[in-house]
Short mmCIF file of C-alpha atoms in Angstrom, two decimals:
data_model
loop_
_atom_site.label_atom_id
_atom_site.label_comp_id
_atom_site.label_asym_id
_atom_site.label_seq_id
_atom_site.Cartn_x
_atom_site.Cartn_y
_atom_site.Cartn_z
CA UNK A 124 -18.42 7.58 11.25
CA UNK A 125 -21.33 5.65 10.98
CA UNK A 126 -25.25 6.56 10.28
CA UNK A 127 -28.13 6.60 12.52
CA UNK A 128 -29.36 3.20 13.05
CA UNK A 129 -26.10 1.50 12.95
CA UNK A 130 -25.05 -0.80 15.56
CA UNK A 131 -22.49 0.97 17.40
CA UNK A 132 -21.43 1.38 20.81
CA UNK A 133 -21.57 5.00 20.77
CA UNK A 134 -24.40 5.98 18.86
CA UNK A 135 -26.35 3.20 20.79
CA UNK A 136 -25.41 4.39 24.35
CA UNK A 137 -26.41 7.59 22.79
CA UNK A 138 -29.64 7.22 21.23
CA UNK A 139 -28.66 10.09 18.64
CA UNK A 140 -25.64 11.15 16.60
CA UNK A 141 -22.90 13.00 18.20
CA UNK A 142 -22.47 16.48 17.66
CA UNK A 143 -19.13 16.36 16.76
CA UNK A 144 -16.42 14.02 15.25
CA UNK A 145 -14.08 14.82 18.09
CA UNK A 146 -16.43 13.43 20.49
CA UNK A 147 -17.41 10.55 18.43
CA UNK A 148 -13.66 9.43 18.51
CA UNK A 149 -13.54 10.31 22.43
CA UNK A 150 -16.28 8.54 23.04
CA UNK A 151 -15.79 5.78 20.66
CA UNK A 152 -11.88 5.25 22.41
CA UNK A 153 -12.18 6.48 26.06
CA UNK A 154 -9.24 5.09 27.01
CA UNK A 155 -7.00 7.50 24.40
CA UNK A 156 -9.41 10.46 24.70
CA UNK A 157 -6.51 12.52 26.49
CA UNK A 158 -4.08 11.42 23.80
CA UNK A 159 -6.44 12.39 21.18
CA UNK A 160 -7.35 15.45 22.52
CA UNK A 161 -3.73 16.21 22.21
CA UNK A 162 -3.47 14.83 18.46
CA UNK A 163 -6.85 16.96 17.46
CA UNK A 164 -4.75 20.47 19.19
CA UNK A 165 -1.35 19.30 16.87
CA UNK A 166 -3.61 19.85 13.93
CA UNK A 167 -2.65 15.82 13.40
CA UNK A 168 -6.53 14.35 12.70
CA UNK A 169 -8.06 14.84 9.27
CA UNK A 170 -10.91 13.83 7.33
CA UNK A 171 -10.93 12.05 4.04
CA UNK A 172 -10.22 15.20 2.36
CA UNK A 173 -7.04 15.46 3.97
CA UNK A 174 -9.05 18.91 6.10
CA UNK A 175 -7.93 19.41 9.74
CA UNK A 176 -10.41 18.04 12.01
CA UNK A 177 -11.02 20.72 14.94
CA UNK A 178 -12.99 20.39 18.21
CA UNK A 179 -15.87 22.01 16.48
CA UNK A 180 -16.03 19.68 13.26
CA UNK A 181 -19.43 18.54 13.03
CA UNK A 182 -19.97 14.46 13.24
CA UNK A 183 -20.88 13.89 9.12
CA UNK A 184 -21.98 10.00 9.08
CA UNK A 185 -20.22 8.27 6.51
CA UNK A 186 -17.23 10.22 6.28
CA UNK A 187 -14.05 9.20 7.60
CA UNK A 188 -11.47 10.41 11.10
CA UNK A 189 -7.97 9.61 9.82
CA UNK A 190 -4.93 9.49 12.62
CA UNK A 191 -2.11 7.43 13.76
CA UNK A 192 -2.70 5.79 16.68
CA UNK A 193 0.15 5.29 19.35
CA UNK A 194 2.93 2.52 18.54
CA UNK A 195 2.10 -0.50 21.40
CA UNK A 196 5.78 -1.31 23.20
CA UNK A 197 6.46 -4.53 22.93
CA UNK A 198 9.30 -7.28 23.77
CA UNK A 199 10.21 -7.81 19.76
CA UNK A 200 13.96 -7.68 19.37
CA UNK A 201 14.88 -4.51 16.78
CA UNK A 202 14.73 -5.10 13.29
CA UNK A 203 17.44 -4.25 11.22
CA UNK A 204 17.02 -3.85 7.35
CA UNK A 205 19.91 -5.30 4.64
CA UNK A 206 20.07 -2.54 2.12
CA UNK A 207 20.05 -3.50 -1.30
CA UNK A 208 19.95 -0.20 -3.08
CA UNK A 209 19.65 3.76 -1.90
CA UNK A 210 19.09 6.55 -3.82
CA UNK A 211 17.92 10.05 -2.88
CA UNK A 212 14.48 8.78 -3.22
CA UNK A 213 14.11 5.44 -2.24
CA UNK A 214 15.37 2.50 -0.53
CA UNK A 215 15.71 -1.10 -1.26
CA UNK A 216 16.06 -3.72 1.74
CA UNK A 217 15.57 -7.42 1.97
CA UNK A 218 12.03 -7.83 3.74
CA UNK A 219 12.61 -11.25 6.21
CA UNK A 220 10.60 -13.89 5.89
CA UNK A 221 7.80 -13.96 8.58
CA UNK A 222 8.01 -9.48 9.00
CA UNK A 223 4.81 -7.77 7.57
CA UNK A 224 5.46 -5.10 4.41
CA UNK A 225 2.91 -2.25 6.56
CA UNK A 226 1.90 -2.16 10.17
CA UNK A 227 -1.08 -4.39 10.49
CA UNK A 228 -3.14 -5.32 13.24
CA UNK A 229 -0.49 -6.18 16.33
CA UNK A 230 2.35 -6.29 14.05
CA UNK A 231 3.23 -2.20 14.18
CA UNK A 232 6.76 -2.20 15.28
CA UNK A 233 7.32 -5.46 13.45
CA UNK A 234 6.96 -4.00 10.37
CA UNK A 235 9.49 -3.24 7.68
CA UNK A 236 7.64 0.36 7.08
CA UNK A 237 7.85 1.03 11.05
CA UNK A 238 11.67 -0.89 10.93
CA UNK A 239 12.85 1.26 8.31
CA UNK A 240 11.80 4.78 9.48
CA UNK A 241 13.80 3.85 13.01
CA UNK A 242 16.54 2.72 11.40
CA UNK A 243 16.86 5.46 8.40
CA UNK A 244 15.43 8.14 11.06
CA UNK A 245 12.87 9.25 8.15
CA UNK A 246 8.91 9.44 9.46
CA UNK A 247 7.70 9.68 5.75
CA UNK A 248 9.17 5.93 5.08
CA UNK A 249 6.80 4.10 3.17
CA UNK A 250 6.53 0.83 1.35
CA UNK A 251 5.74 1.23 -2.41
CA UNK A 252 4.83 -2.10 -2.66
CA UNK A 253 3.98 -5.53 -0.71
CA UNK A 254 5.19 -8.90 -0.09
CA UNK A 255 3.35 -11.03 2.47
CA UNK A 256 4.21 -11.24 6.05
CA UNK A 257 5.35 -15.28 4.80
CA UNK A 258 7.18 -14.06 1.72
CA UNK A 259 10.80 -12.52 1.69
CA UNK A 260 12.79 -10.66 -0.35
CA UNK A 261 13.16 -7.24 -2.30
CA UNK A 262 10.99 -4.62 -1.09
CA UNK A 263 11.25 -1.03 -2.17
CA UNK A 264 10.42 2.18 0.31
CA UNK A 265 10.49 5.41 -0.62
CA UNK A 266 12.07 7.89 1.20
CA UNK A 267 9.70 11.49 1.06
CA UNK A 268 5.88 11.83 0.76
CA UNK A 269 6.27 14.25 -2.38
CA UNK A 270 8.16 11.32 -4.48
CA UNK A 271 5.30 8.54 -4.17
CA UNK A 272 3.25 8.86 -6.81
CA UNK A 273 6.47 8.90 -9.49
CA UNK A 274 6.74 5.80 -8.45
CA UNK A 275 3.41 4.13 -7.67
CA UNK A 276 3.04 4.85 -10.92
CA UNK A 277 5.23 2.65 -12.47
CA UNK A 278 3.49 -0.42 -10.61
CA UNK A 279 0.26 1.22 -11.48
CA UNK A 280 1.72 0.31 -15.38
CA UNK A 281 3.19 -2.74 -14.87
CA UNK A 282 6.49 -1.48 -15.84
CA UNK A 283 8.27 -3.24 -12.77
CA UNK A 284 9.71 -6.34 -13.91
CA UNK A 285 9.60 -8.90 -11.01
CA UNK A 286 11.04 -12.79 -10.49
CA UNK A 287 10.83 -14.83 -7.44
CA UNK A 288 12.45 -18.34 -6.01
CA UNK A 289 10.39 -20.92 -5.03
CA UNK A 290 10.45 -24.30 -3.57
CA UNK A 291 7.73 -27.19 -4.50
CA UNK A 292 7.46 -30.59 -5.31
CA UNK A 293 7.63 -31.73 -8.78
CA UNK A 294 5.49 -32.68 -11.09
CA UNK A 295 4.71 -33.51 -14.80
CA UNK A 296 3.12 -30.00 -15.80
CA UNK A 297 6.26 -27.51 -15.14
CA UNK A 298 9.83 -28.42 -16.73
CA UNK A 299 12.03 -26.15 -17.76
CA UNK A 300 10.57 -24.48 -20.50
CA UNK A 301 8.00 -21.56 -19.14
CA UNK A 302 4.63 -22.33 -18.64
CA UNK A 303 1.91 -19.61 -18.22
CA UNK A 304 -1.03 -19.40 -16.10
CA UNK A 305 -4.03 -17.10 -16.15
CA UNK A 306 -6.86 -17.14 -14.76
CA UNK A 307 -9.45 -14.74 -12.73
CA UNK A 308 -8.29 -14.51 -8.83
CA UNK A 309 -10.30 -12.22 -6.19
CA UNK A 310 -10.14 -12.32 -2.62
CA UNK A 311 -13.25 -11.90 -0.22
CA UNK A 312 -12.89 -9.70 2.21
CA UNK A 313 -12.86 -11.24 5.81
CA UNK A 314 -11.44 -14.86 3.89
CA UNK A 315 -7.95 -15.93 4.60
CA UNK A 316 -7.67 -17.27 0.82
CA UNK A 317 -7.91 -15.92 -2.49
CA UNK A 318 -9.88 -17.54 -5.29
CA UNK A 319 -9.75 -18.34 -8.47
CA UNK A 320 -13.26 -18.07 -10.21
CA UNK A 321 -15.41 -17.50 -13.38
CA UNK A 322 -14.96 -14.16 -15.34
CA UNK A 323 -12.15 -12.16 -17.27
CA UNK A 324 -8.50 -12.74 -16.62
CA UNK A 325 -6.53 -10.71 -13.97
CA UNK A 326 -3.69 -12.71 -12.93
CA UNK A 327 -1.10 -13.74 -15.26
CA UNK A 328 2.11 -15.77 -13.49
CA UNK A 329 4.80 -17.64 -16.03
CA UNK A 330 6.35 -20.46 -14.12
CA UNK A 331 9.73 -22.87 -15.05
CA UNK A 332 11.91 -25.87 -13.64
CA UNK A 333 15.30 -23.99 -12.60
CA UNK A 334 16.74 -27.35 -10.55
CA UNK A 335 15.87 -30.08 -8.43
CA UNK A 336 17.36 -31.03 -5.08
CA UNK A 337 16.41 -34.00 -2.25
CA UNK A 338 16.20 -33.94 1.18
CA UNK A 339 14.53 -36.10 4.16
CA UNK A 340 11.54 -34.86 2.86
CA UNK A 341 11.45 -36.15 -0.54
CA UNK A 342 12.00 -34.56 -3.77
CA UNK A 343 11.81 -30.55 -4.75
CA UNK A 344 12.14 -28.02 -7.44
CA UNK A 345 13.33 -24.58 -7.65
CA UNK A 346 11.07 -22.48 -9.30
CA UNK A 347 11.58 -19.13 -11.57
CA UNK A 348 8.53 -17.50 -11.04
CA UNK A 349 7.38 -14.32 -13.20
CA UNK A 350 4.28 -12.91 -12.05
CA UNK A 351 3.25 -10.42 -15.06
CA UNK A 352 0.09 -8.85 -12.58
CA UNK A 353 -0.15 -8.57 -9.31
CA UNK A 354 -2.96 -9.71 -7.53
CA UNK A 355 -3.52 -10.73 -3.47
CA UNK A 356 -1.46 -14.22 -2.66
CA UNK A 357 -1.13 -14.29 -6.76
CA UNK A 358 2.09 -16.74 -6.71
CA UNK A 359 0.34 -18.80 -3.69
CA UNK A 360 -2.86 -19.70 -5.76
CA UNK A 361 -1.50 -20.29 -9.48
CA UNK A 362 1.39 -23.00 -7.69
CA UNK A 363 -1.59 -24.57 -5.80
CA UNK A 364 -3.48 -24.74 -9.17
CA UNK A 365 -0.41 -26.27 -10.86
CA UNK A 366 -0.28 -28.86 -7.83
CA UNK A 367 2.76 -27.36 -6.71
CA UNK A 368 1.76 -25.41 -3.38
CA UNK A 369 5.00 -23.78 -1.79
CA UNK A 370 6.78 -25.94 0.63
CA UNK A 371 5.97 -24.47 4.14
CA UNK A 372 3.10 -22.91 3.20
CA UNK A 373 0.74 -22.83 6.01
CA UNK A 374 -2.26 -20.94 4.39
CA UNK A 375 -2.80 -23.12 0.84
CA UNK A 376 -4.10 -25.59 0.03
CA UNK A 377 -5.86 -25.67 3.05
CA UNK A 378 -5.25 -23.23 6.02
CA UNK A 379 -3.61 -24.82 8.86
CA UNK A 380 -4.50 -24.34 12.81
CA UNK A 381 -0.99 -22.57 13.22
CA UNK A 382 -1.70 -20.83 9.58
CA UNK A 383 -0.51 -17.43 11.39
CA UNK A 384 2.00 -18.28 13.48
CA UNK A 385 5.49 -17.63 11.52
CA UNK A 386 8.46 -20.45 12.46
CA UNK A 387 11.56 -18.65 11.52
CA UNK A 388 13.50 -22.25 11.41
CA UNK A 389 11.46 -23.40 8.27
CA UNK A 390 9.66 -20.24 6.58
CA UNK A 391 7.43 -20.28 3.48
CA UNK A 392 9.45 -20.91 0.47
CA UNK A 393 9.14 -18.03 -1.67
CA UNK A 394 11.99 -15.38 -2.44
CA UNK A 395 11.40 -12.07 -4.24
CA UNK A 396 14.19 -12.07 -5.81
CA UNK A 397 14.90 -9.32 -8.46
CA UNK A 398 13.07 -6.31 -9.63
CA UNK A 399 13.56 -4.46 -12.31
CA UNK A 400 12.49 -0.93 -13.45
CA UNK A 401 13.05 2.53 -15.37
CA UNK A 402 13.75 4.96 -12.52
CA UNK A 403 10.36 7.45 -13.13
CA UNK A 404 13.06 10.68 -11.99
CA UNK A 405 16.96 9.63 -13.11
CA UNK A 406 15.31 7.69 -16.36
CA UNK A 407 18.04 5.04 -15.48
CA UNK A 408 17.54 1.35 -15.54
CA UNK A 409 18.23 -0.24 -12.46
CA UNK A 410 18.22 -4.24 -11.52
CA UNK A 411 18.03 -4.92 -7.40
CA UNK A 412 18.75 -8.01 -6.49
CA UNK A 413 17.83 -9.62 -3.08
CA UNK A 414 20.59 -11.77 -1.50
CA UNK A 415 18.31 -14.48 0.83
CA UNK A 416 18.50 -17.73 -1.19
CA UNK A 417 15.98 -20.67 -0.23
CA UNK A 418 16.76 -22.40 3.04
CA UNK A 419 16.88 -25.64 1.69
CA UNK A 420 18.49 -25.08 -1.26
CA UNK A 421 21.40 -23.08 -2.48
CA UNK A 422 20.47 -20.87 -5.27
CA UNK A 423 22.44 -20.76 -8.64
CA UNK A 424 24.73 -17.78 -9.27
CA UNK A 425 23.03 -14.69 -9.73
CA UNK A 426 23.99 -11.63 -12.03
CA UNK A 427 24.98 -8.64 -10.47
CA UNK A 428 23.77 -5.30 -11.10
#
């Protein structure tokens, strides 16, 4: 909720603050006030706080009005997860290449958060983790809102042990014996791409030459990639700065005009493809592997776990 002087619609129609964050919102999204109105009675609206906004909540500039706003229809076909693991507190499914992690922007129901609490009939679904809309492959959800943190956690520690597949050209400065990169990546708000730029390290990625393979297009490699942090586009940006962007990858080194349109037929060439971890409640080790391979290439054998 913004301050006085601030350029918005409301508070400018208005000339003064509102009295109350109810009608800010009302105001703010006339065309849901009814359905909001509704959502405020349900005891559903809350500040940042996590306190039940009522009709008589004063309007506190700067603070925030947190709700769910309603799921658009629209003609997508359903999604339908492939389960790679369940438990009693989580689930692990094979994100598809081109389906966003979290519901973002007009991508709600095509979403594997959204996907996976129609298909598993569980509202408190939620990814513990992301992968890029572009990037496919293991993606763990957990089940209940209570069991979260135990396992936020662990990526909070860097205890998850991740690899990926991917598909580049080749070059002279990645064979088959690892090599590391680090370097200091950020990403502007409002930017497409991250950066890499002066200042202490925060990305660490360990890249090797699994196999090569040609097609029409020319010569490729498959990569083993180990990121060891996890920073925005991470994997993206350290295989541009080894000259080896990712084959289809319509965002680096330079954006493209279709850079968000997803083509099914020839997706971005990057697999997560394992992760492994100390389950924070059982204290078990457990390996999930995903089962997509590269399009264009047939992956070796795998081990199974």
């Amino acid at each position: 909720m913004p301050g006085p002087g601030a350029p918005d619609p409301v508070l400018v129609d208005l000339g003064s603050l509102p009295t109350t964050a109810v009608s800010y919102v009302m105001q703010r999204f006339p065309d849901s006030a009814a359905w909001f109105a509704d959502e405020v009675a349900a005891g559903r609206v809350v500040f940042d706080d996590a306190a039940v906004v009522t009709t008589s909540s004063p309007y506190a500039p700067g603070t925030s009005v947190w709700f769910h706003r309603p799921i658009p229809d629209d003609d997508a076909a359903p999604v339908t997860l492939d389960v790679l693991y369940e438990d009693e507190w989580i689930i692990a499914v094979d994100k598809p290449h081109g389906l966003c992690s979290t519901p973002k922007g007009e991508n709600v129901r095509r979403s594997a958060v959204v996907a996976g609490r129609v298909q598993f009939a569980n509202d408190e679904i939620s990814a513990l983790h992301r992968l890029d809309r572009s990037t496919g492959g293991v993606l763990l959800l957990c089940k209940r809102r209570e069991d979260r943190g135990a396992f936020h956690k662990m990526f909070e520690e860097r205890s998850v042990s991740k690899t990926y597949w991917a598909v580049a050209a080749l070059n002279d400065r990645v064979g088959i014996d690892p090599v590391r990169v680090e370097s200091r990546i950020s990403k502007t708000q409002g930017e497409l791409q991250a950066r890499e730029g002066p200042g202490g390290i925060n990305a660490i990625t360990d890249v090797r030459l699994v196999s090569t393979f040609s097609d029409c297009s020319g010569e490729w490699g498959l990569y083993d990639v180990r990121p060891l942090t996890g920073r925005t586009h991470q994997i993206r940006v350290h295989m541009t700065s080894l000259g080896l962007p990712l084959r289809n990858d319509k965002l680096y080194p330079v954006p493209r005009e279709d850079f968000d349109v997803e083509d099914p037929d020839n997706p971005m060439q990057l697999i997560a493809r394992s992760m492994t971890f100390v389950h924070p409640i059982t204290g078990d080790p457990v390996t999930i592997n995903s089962r997509l391979t590269p399009s264009s290439h047939a992956a070796p054998g795998r081990d199974s776990h």
